[in-house]
Amino acid sequence: MKIIDSPIQIQPELVALKRQGKKIGLIPTMGNLHKGHTSLFEIARKHCDILVGSIFVNPMQFGANEDLDKYPRTLQDDIEKLEAINVDYLFTPTEKIIYPQGTQINTSVEVNRLTKRLCGESRPTHFKGVSTVVNILFNILQPDVVVFGKKDYQQYLVLCAMVKDLFLPIEVLGGEIVREKNGLAMSSRNKFLTSSEKEKASELRKILLFYAEKIKQGDRRYGAIRLEAIETLNSKSFNIDYFEICNIYDLERANIRDKKILIAVAAWMGKPRLLDNIEVNLSS
Ligand code: PAF
């Protein structure tokens, strides 16, 4: 695997490969890689010839009181994981390279729809940071196909919208959530859970499955379900950010006519804020 931190070095190499007809697949990450990430590389591999990963802990997507400083940085370990799965290139830029003028006066990219609700409500600047950095990475690395994990379902939809709105010639794929044995969605932030918190955190998945089943059985009392679920989560030591039953396309609250639904939850268990969701298809 070639590890390169300079855009002026990696870009001509990838452009030359594209000219030879090779398809570039990119997985942008913030490092601290786990099986959730490696599954995205495995998806991309089926759609491209050259597999590229990037590791950049993006300061622009962290709010002032969030965990930027504590975000786990494990580059050596990550390199070993990517080498083991035969990734071709790893791009590891510094903050100075990505934001030479600082994050405040750099040009930014903002997706206006989809970003105000759910995570956007408690993290109002987060998605602007995500769409800006991903656009920068796209411009440097010129991917033909990219894969984002659906644990951050809203991020996946926001980036699909960005690619569509800006006519970027890139195919965006979504990777299914990879889980620990107890059902907890894999996340770099899970390492901040104590073992008893980890056990309690597995309730998130169980509650999602329970309400998904209720909805499939015909219960459409979405407002009441939401309140009931929040109460249950509170009683199980979660500190809720949101529990929402949404239309999967625009993330607005679902109504009884919606056929494709996303139940999405964000909640703190101890220190980390955990995300999870489940898609419910009511069309059949
Ligand atoms: O999902 C992530 O790890 C990040 O938000 C991403 C897409 C790499 C942008 O920094």
Short mmCIF file of C-alpha atoms and ligand atoms in Angstrom, two decimals:
data_model
loop_
_atom_site.label_atom_id
_atom_site.label_comp_id
_atom_site.label_asym_id
_atom_site.label_seq_id
_atom_site.Cartn_x
_atom_site.Cartn_y
_atom_site.Cartn_z
CA MET A 1 0.00 0.00 0.00
CA LYS A 2 1.30 3.45 -0.90
CA ILE A 3 0.88 5.95 1.93
CA ILE A 4 0.86 9.53 0.70
CA ASP A 5 0.07 12.76 2.55
CA SER A 6 0.51 15.21 -0.30
CA PRO A 7 -2.30 16.06 -2.77
CA ILE A 8 0.20 17.09 -5.43
CA GLN A 9 1.79 13.66 -5.23
CA ILE A 10 -1.29 11.43 -5.03
CA GLN A 11 -3.54 13.27 -7.49
CA PRO A 12 -1.38 12.80 -10.64
CA GLU A 13 -0.86 9.11 -9.78
CA LEU A 14 -4.61 8.50 -9.53
CA VAL A 15 -5.37 10.62 -12.60
CA ALA A 16 -2.81 8.59 -14.58
CA LEU A 17 -4.49 5.36 -13.46
CA LYS A 18 -7.89 6.74 -14.51
CA ARG A 19 -6.47 7.58 -17.95
CA GLN A 20 -5.50 3.92 -18.25
CA GLY A 21 -9.18 3.10 -17.72
CA LYS A 22 -8.90 2.10 -14.05
CA LYS A 23 -11.84 2.84 -11.78
CA ILE A 24 -10.95 4.48 -8.46
CA GLY A 25 -12.88 3.50 -5.32
CA LEU A 26 -12.57 5.69 -2.22
CA ILE A 27 -13.47 5.17 1.43
CA PRO A 28 -13.01 8.43 3.37
CA THR A 29 -12.48 7.77 7.10
CA MET A 30 -11.31 9.44 10.28
CA GLY A 31 -9.22 6.39 11.17
CA ASN A 32 -9.45 4.10 14.20
CA LEU A 33 -10.65 1.51 11.77
CA HIS A 34 -12.88 -1.42 12.71
CA LYS A 35 -14.88 -4.05 10.85
CA GLY A 36 -17.51 -1.46 9.93
CA HIS A 37 -14.85 0.36 7.89
CA THR A 38 -13.25 -2.74 6.38
CA SER A 39 -16.70 -3.86 5.17
CA LEU A 40 -16.92 -0.60 3.18
CA PHE A 41 -13.60 -1.37 1.48
CA GLU A 42 -14.91 -4.84 0.61
CA ILE A 43 -18.00 -3.31 -1.03
CA ALA A 44 -15.91 -0.78 -2.97
CA ARG A 45 -13.52 -3.48 -4.18
CA LYS A 46 -16.35 -5.07 -6.20
CA HIS A 47 -16.91 -1.79 -8.06
CA CYS A 48 -13.40 -0.51 -8.75
CA ASP A 49 -9.85 -1.43 -9.80
CA ILE A 50 -7.88 0.78 -7.41
CA LEU A 51 -8.88 0.90 -3.77
CA VAL A 52 -8.07 4.16 -1.95
CA GLY A 53 -8.64 5.01 1.71
CA SER A 54 -8.18 8.33 3.44
CA ILE A 55 -7.62 9.02 7.11
CA PHE A 56 -8.22 12.58 8.30
CA VAL A 57 -9.76 13.58 11.62
CA ASN A 58 -11.67 16.56 10.27
CA PRO A 59 -11.76 19.45 12.78
CA MET A 60 -14.43 21.25 10.76
CA GLN A 61 -17.10 18.66 11.59
CA PHE A 62 -16.59 18.83 15.37
CA GLY A 63 -18.45 21.45 17.42
CA ALA A 64 -16.65 23.57 20.02
CA ASN A 65 -17.56 21.29 22.95
CA GLU A 66 -17.17 17.98 21.12
CA ASP A 67 -14.52 15.28 21.31
CA LEU A 68 -11.99 16.36 18.62
CA ASP A 69 -9.00 16.16 20.97
CA LYS A 70 -10.09 12.81 22.39
CA TYR A 71 -10.97 11.25 19.04
CA PRO A 72 -8.86 8.05 18.88
CA ARG A 73 -5.87 8.30 16.53
CA THR A 74 -4.34 4.90 15.76
CA LEU A 75 -2.53 5.36 12.45
CA GLN A 76 -0.08 2.45 12.73
CA ASP A 77 -2.80 0.01 13.60
CA ASP A 78 -5.01 1.37 10.80
CA ILE A 79 -2.19 0.97 8.26
CA GLU A 80 -1.81 -2.68 9.25
CA LYS A 81 -5.55 -3.28 8.85
CA LEU A 82 -5.62 -1.68 5.40
CA GLU A 83 -2.49 -3.55 4.28
CA ALA A 84 -4.11 -6.81 5.37
CA ILE A 85 -7.05 -6.20 3.03
CA ASN A 86 -4.86 -5.06 0.12
CA VAL A 87 -5.83 -1.42 -0.11
CA ASP A 88 -3.75 0.23 -2.85
CA TYR A 89 -3.40 3.81 -1.60
CA LEU A 90 -3.82 5.54 1.75
CA PHE A 91 -4.10 9.33 1.82
CA THR A 92 -3.15 10.83 5.20
CA PRO A 93 -3.14 14.62 4.87
CA THR A 94 -2.47 17.01 7.76
CA GLU A 95 -4.86 19.75 8.83
CA LYS A 96 -2.57 22.37 7.24
CA ILE A 97 -2.83 20.60 3.90
CA ILE A 98 -6.62 20.35 3.91
CA TYR A 99 -7.30 23.76 5.43
CA PRO A 100 -4.25 25.93 4.60
CA GLN A 101 -6.20 29.06 5.55
CA GLY A 102 -7.90 27.52 8.60
CA THR A 103 -11.40 26.08 8.74
CA GLN A 104 -13.10 29.46 9.15
CA ILE A 105 -12.12 31.19 5.93
CA ASN A 106 -11.74 28.14 3.73
CA THR A 107 -14.39 27.75 1.01
CA SER A 108 -17.19 25.57 2.33
CA VAL A 109 -19.88 23.34 0.86
CA GLU A 110 -23.27 23.22 2.53
CA VAL A 111 -26.17 20.92 1.75
CA ASN A 112 -29.21 22.91 2.83
CA ARG A 113 -31.84 20.19 2.86
CA LEU A 114 -31.59 17.14 5.14
CA THR A 115 -29.11 18.80 7.50
CA LYS A 116 -31.40 20.65 9.89
CA ARG A 117 -33.05 17.72 11.63
CA LEU A 118 -31.79 14.75 13.69
CA CYS A 119 -28.01 15.15 14.18
CA GLY A 120 -28.15 18.61 12.57
CA GLU A 121 -30.30 19.90 15.40
CA SER A 122 -27.78 19.22 18.15
CA ARG A 123 -24.73 19.59 15.87
CA PRO A 124 -25.63 22.60 13.69
CA THR A 125 -22.23 22.97 11.98
CA HIS A 126 -21.43 19.25 11.67
CA PHE A 127 -22.72 18.48 8.18
CA LYS A 128 -21.15 21.59 6.67
CA GLY A 129 -17.81 20.25 7.94
CA VAL A 130 -18.53 16.79 6.54
CA SER A 131 -19.67 17.94 3.08
CA THR A 132 -16.78 20.38 2.79
CA VAL A 133 -14.08 17.86 3.65
CA VAL A 134 -15.61 15.10 1.54
CA ASN A 135 -15.78 17.46 -1.43
CA ILE A 136 -12.11 18.39 -0.91
CA LEU A 137 -11.18 14.69 -0.75
CA PHE A 138 -13.21 14.00 -3.91
CA ASN A 139 -11.39 16.77 -5.75
CA ILE A 140 -7.97 15.54 -4.68
CA LEU A 141 -8.57 11.81 -5.13
CA GLN A 142 -10.99 11.83 -8.10
CA PRO A 143 -12.96 8.70 -7.15
CA ASP A 144 -15.44 7.03 -9.49
CA VAL A 145 -17.17 5.24 -6.63
CA VAL A 146 -17.37 5.91 -2.88
CA VAL A 147 -18.95 3.98 -0.03
CA PHE A 148 -20.33 5.48 3.19
CA GLY A 149 -21.64 3.51 6.15
CA LYS A 150 -25.36 3.62 6.86
CA LYS A 151 -24.86 3.84 10.62
CA ASP A 152 -24.61 7.57 9.88
CA TYR A 153 -27.68 7.35 7.66
CA GLN A 154 -28.20 11.09 7.62
CA GLN A 155 -24.57 11.65 6.56
CA TYR A 156 -25.04 9.08 3.77
CA LEU A 157 -28.17 10.91 2.50
CA VAL A 158 -26.52 14.34 2.80
CA LEU A 159 -23.51 13.18 0.75
CA CYS A 160 -25.79 11.56 -1.86
CA ALA A 161 -27.58 14.93 -2.11
CA MET A 162 -24.27 16.80 -2.44
CA VAL A 163 -23.11 14.53 -5.28
CA LYS A 164 -26.45 14.93 -7.06
CA ASP A 165 -26.79 18.70 -6.57
CA LEU A 166 -23.22 19.42 -7.69
CA PHE A 167 -23.37 16.94 -10.59
CA LEU A 168 -20.26 15.15 -9.34
CA PRO A 169 -19.48 12.17 -11.59
CA ILE A 170 -19.32 9.77 -8.65
CA GLU A 171 -21.38 6.73 -7.71
CA VAL A 172 -22.27 6.72 -4.00
CA LEU A 173 -22.98 3.39 -2.31
CA GLY A 174 -24.20 2.71 1.21
CA GLY A 175 -22.73 0.01 3.44
CA GLU A 176 -24.92 -1.86 5.92
CA ILE A 177 -24.25 -1.43 9.65
CA VAL A 178 -21.76 -3.92 11.09
CA ARG A 179 -22.49 -4.94 14.67
CA GLU A 180 -20.76 -6.34 17.73
CA LYS A 181 -21.98 -9.77 18.91
CA ASN A 182 -24.43 -8.10 21.31
CA GLY A 183 -25.99 -6.04 18.50
CA LEU A 184 -24.25 -2.74 19.25
CA ALA A 185 -23.39 -0.89 16.02
CA MET A 186 -19.62 -0.75 15.56
CA SER A 187 -18.17 2.71 16.10
CA SER A 188 -14.79 4.23 16.88
CA ARG A 189 -16.43 5.79 19.92
CA ASN A 190 -17.43 2.41 21.46
CA LYS A 191 -14.00 2.18 23.08
CA PHE A 192 -15.09 4.91 25.49
CA LEU A 193 -17.76 2.57 26.91
CA THR A 194 -17.04 0.59 30.07
CA SER A 195 -17.92 -3.11 29.78
CA SER A 196 -21.16 -2.64 31.72
CA GLU A 197 -22.08 0.38 29.54
CA LYS A 198 -21.35 -1.71 26.46
CA GLU A 199 -23.84 -4.30 27.63
CA LYS A 200 -26.47 -1.65 28.40
CA ALA A 201 -25.79 0.03 25.02
CA SER A 202 -26.92 -3.14 23.23
CA GLU A 203 -30.50 -2.21 24.25
CA LEU A 204 -30.48 0.42 21.51
CA ARG A 205 -30.67 -2.25 18.82
CA LYS A 206 -33.28 -4.25 20.71
CA ILE A 207 -35.54 -1.21 21.04
CA LEU A 208 -35.19 -0.40 17.34
CA LEU A 209 -36.08 -3.98 16.41
CA PHE A 210 -39.05 -3.94 18.79
CA TYR A 211 -40.57 -0.78 17.32
CA ALA A 212 -39.74 -1.76 13.72
CA GLU A 213 -41.74 -4.93 14.29
CA LYS A 214 -44.64 -2.99 15.86
CA ILE A 215 -44.77 -0.69 12.83
CA LYS A 216 -44.60 -3.64 10.44
CA GLN A 217 -47.55 -5.17 12.32
CA GLY A 218 -49.57 -2.04 11.49
CA ASP A 219 -49.03 0.32 14.45
CA ARG A 220 -48.93 3.84 12.94
CA ARG A 221 -49.08 5.84 16.18
CA TYR A 222 -45.68 7.32 15.36
CA GLY A 223 -45.89 10.21 17.83
CA ALA A 224 -46.88 7.90 20.70
CA ILE A 225 -44.24 5.29 19.77
CA ARG A 226 -41.59 8.01 19.78
CA LEU A 227 -42.52 9.18 23.28
CA GLU A 228 -42.76 5.60 24.58
CA ALA A 229 -39.34 4.71 23.12
CA ILE A 230 -37.73 7.82 24.64
CA GLU A 231 -39.16 6.91 28.02
CA THR A 232 -37.87 3.34 27.72
CA LEU A 233 -34.40 4.51 26.69
CA ASN A 234 -34.29 6.99 29.57
CA SER A 235 -35.17 4.19 31.97
CA LYS A 236 -32.24 2.15 30.60
CA SER A 237 -29.57 4.77 31.43
CA PHE A 238 -29.44 6.43 28.00
CA ASN A 239 -29.36 10.17 27.70
CA ILE A 240 -31.42 10.77 24.55
CA ASP A 241 -30.53 13.22 21.83
CA TYR A 242 -33.34 12.05 19.52
CA PHE A 243 -35.49 9.06 18.63
CA GLU A 244 -37.29 9.76 15.36
CA ILE A 245 -39.50 7.85 12.95
CA CYS A 246 -38.84 9.45 9.57
CA ASN A 247 -39.59 9.23 5.92
CA ILE A 248 -36.39 7.68 4.57
CA TYR A 249 -36.07 10.13 1.66
CA ASP A 250 -36.22 13.51 3.39
CA LEU A 251 -35.93 12.55 7.10
CA GLU A 252 -39.09 14.51 7.94
CA ARG A 253 -41.35 12.86 10.53
CA ALA A 254 -43.14 9.93 8.91
CA ASN A 255 -46.85 10.09 8.21
CA ILE A 256 -49.19 7.13 7.81
CA ARG A 257 -48.86 7.14 3.99
CA ASP A 258 -45.07 6.76 3.99
CA LYS A 259 -43.90 3.37 2.83
CA LYS A 260 -40.17 3.59 3.48
CA ILE A 261 -39.33 4.54 7.00
CA LEU A 262 -36.17 5.06 8.98
CA ILE A 263 -36.21 4.80 12.75
CA ALA A 264 -33.13 6.71 13.87
CA VAL A 265 -31.73 7.20 17.33
CA ALA A 266 -28.87 9.13 18.90
CA ALA A 267 -28.20 8.78 22.60
CA TRP A 268 -25.35 9.07 25.05
CA MET A 269 -24.38 6.08 27.12
CA GLY A 270 -21.85 7.44 29.61
CA LYS A 271 -19.37 9.51 27.58
CA PRO A 272 -19.95 8.51 23.96
CA ARG A 273 -22.88 9.56 21.83
CA LEU A 274 -24.12 6.47 19.98
CA LEU A 275 -26.01 6.35 16.71
CA ASP A 276 -28.16 3.56 15.33
CA ASN A 277 -31.07 3.14 12.95
CA ILE A 278 -33.26 0.61 11.19
CA GLU A 279 -34.96 0.78 7.80
CA VAL A 280 -38.59 -0.36 7.71
CA ASN A 281 -40.16 -1.17 4.36
CA LEU A 282 -43.96 -1.08 4.41
CA SER A 283 -44.52 -1.41 0.65
CA SER A 284 -45.32 -5.09 0.53
O1 PAF B 1 -17.98 9.19 8.66
C1 PAF B 1 -16.84 9.67 8.85
O2 PAF B 1 -15.92 9.02 9.33
C2 PAF B 1 -16.59 11.13 8.49
O3 PAF B 1 -17.72 11.91 8.73
C3 PAF B 1 -16.10 11.33 7.04
C4 PAF B 1 -17.15 10.90 6.02
C5 PAF B 1 -14.82 10.56 6.83
C6 PAF B 1 -15.81 12.82 6.79
O4 PAF B 1 -14.82 13.29 7.66
#
